[in-house]
PDB file of C-alpha atoms in Angstrom:
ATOM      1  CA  UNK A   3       0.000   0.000   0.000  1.00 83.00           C
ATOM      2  CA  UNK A   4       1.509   3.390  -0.677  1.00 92.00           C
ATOM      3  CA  UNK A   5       1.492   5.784   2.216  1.00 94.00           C
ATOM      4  CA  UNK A   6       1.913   9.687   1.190  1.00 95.00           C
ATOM      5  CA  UNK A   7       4.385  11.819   3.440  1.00 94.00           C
ATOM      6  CA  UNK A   8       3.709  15.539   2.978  1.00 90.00           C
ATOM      7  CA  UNK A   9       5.554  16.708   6.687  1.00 92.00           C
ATOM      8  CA  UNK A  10       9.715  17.438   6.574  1.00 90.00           C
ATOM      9  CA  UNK A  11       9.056  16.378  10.295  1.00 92.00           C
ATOM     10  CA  UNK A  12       8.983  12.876  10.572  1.00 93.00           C
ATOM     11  CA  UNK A  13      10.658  10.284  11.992  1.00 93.00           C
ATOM     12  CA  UNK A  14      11.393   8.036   8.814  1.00 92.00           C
ATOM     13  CA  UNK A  15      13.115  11.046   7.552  1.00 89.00           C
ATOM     14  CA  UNK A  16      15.440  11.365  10.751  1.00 89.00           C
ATOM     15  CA  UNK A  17      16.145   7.610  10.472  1.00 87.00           C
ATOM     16  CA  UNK A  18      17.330   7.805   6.727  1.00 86.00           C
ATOM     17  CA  UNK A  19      19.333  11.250   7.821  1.00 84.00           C
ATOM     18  CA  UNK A  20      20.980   8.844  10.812  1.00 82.00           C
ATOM     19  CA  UNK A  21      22.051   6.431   7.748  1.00 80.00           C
ATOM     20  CA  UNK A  22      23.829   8.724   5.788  1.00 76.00           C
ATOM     21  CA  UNK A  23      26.899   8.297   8.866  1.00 74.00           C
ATOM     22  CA  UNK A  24      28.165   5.042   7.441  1.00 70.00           C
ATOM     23  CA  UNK A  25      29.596   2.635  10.021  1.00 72.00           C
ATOM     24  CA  UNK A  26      31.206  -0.712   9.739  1.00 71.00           C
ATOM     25  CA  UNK A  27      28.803  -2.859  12.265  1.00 76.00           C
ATOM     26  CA  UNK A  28      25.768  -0.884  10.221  1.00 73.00           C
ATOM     27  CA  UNK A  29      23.306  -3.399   8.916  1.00 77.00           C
ATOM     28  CA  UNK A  30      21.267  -1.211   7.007  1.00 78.00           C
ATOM     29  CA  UNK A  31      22.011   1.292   4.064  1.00 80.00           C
ATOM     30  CA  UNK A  32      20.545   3.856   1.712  1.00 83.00           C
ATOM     31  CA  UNK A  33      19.650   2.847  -1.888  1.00 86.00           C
ATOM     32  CA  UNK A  34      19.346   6.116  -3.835  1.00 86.00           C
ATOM     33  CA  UNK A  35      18.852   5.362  -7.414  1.00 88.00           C
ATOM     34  CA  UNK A  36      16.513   3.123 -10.159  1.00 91.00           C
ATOM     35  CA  UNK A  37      19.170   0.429 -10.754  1.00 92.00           C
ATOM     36  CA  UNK A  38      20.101  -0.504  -7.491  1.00 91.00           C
ATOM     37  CA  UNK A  39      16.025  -0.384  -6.224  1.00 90.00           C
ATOM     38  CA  UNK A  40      15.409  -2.680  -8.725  1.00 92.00           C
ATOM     39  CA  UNK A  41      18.554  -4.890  -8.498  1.00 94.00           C
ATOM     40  CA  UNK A  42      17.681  -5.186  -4.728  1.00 93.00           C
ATOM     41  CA  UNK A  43      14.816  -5.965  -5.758  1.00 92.00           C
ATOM     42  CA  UNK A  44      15.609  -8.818  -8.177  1.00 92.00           C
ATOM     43  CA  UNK A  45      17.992 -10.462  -5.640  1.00 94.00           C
ATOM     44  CA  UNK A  46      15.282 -10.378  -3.001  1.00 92.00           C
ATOM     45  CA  UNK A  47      16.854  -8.046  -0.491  1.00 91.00           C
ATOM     46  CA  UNK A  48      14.988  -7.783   2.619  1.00 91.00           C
ATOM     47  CA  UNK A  49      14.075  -4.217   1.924  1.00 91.00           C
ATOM     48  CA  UNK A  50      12.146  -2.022   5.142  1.00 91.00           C
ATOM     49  CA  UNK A  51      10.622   0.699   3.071  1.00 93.00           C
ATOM     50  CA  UNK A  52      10.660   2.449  -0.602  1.00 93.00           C
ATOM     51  CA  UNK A  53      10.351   6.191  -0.680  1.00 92.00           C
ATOM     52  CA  UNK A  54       9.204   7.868  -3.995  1.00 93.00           C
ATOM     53  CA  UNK A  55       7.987  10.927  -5.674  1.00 91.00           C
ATOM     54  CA  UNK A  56       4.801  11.068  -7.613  1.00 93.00           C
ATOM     55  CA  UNK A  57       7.131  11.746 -10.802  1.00 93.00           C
ATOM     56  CA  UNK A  58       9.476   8.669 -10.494  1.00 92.00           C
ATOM     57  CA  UNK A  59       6.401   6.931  -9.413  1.00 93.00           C
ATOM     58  CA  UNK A  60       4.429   7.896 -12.866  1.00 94.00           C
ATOM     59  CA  UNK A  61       7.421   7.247 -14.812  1.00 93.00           C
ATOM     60  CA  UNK A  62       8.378   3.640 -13.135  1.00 92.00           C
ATOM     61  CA  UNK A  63       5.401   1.936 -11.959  1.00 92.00           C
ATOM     62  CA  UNK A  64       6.993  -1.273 -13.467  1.00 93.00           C
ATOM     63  CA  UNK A  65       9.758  -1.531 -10.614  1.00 90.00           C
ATOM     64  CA  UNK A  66       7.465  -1.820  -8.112  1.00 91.00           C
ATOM     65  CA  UNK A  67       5.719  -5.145  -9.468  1.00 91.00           C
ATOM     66  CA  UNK A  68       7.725  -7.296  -7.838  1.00 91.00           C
ATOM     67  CA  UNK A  69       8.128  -5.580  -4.156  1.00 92.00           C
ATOM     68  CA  UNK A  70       6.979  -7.829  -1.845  1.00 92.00           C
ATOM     69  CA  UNK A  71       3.881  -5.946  -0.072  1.00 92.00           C
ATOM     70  CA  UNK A  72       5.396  -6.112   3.407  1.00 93.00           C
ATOM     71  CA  UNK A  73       7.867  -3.479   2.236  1.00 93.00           C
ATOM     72  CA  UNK A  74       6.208  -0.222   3.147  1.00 94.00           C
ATOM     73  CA  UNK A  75       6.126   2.235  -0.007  1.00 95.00           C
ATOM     74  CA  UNK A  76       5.944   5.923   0.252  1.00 94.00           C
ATOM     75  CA  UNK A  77       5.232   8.848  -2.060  1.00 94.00           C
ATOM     76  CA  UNK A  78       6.809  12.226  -0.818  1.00 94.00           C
ATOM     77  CA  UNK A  79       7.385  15.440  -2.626  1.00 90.00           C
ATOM     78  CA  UNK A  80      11.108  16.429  -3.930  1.00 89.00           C
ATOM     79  CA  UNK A  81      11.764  18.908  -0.799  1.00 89.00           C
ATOM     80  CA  UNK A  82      11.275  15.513   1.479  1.00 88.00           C
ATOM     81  CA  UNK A  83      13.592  12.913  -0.730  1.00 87.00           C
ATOM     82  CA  UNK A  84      16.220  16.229  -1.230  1.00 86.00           C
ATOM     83  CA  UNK A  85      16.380  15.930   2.658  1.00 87.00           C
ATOM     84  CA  UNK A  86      16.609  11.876   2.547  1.00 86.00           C
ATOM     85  CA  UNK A  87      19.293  11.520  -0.396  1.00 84.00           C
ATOM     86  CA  UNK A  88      23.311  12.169  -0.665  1.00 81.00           C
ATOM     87  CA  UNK A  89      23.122  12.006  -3.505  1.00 80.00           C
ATOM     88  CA  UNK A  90      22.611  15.455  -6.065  1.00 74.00           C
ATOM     89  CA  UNK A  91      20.207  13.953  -8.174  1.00 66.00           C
ATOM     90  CA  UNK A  92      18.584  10.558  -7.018  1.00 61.00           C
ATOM     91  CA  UNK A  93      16.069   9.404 -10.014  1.00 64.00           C
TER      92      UNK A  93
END
């Protein structure tokens, strides 16, 4: 089910801003672009959530076929995944 996330206050955003401080006994990571969603995806990764804007999301809809439905999915607006990413431009 896809969940919408309009506030910049929330705490799934603080938890991906705690990932972005890499350390070795970390056991979870950021994924930040197409190819490595859907890779992860492919290999069956145990994935915890998959946040989206409405434009990758129109553009897309074809990698999210195969996500199994426990993974929560969100949609939230560039500001929010400009906040989430290191990366400059995440697609």
């Amino acid at each position: 089910m896809l969940h919408r996330i309009h506030s910049l206050n929330t705490p799934q955003l603080k938890r991906l801003k705690r990932l972005h401080r890499v350390r070795s006994d970390q056991r979870e990571f950021l994924l930040e672009v197409t190819h490595l969603v859907t890779e992860a995806i492919a290999a069956k990764w145990r994935l915890e959530a998959i946040y989206m804007t409405d434009a990758w999301l129109a553009t897309h809809p074809q990698h999210l076929e195969h996500v199994p439905e426990d993974v929560e999915q969100y949609a939230v607006d560039s500001r929010w995944l400009a906040q989430a990413a290191t990366t400059e431009h995440p697609d």
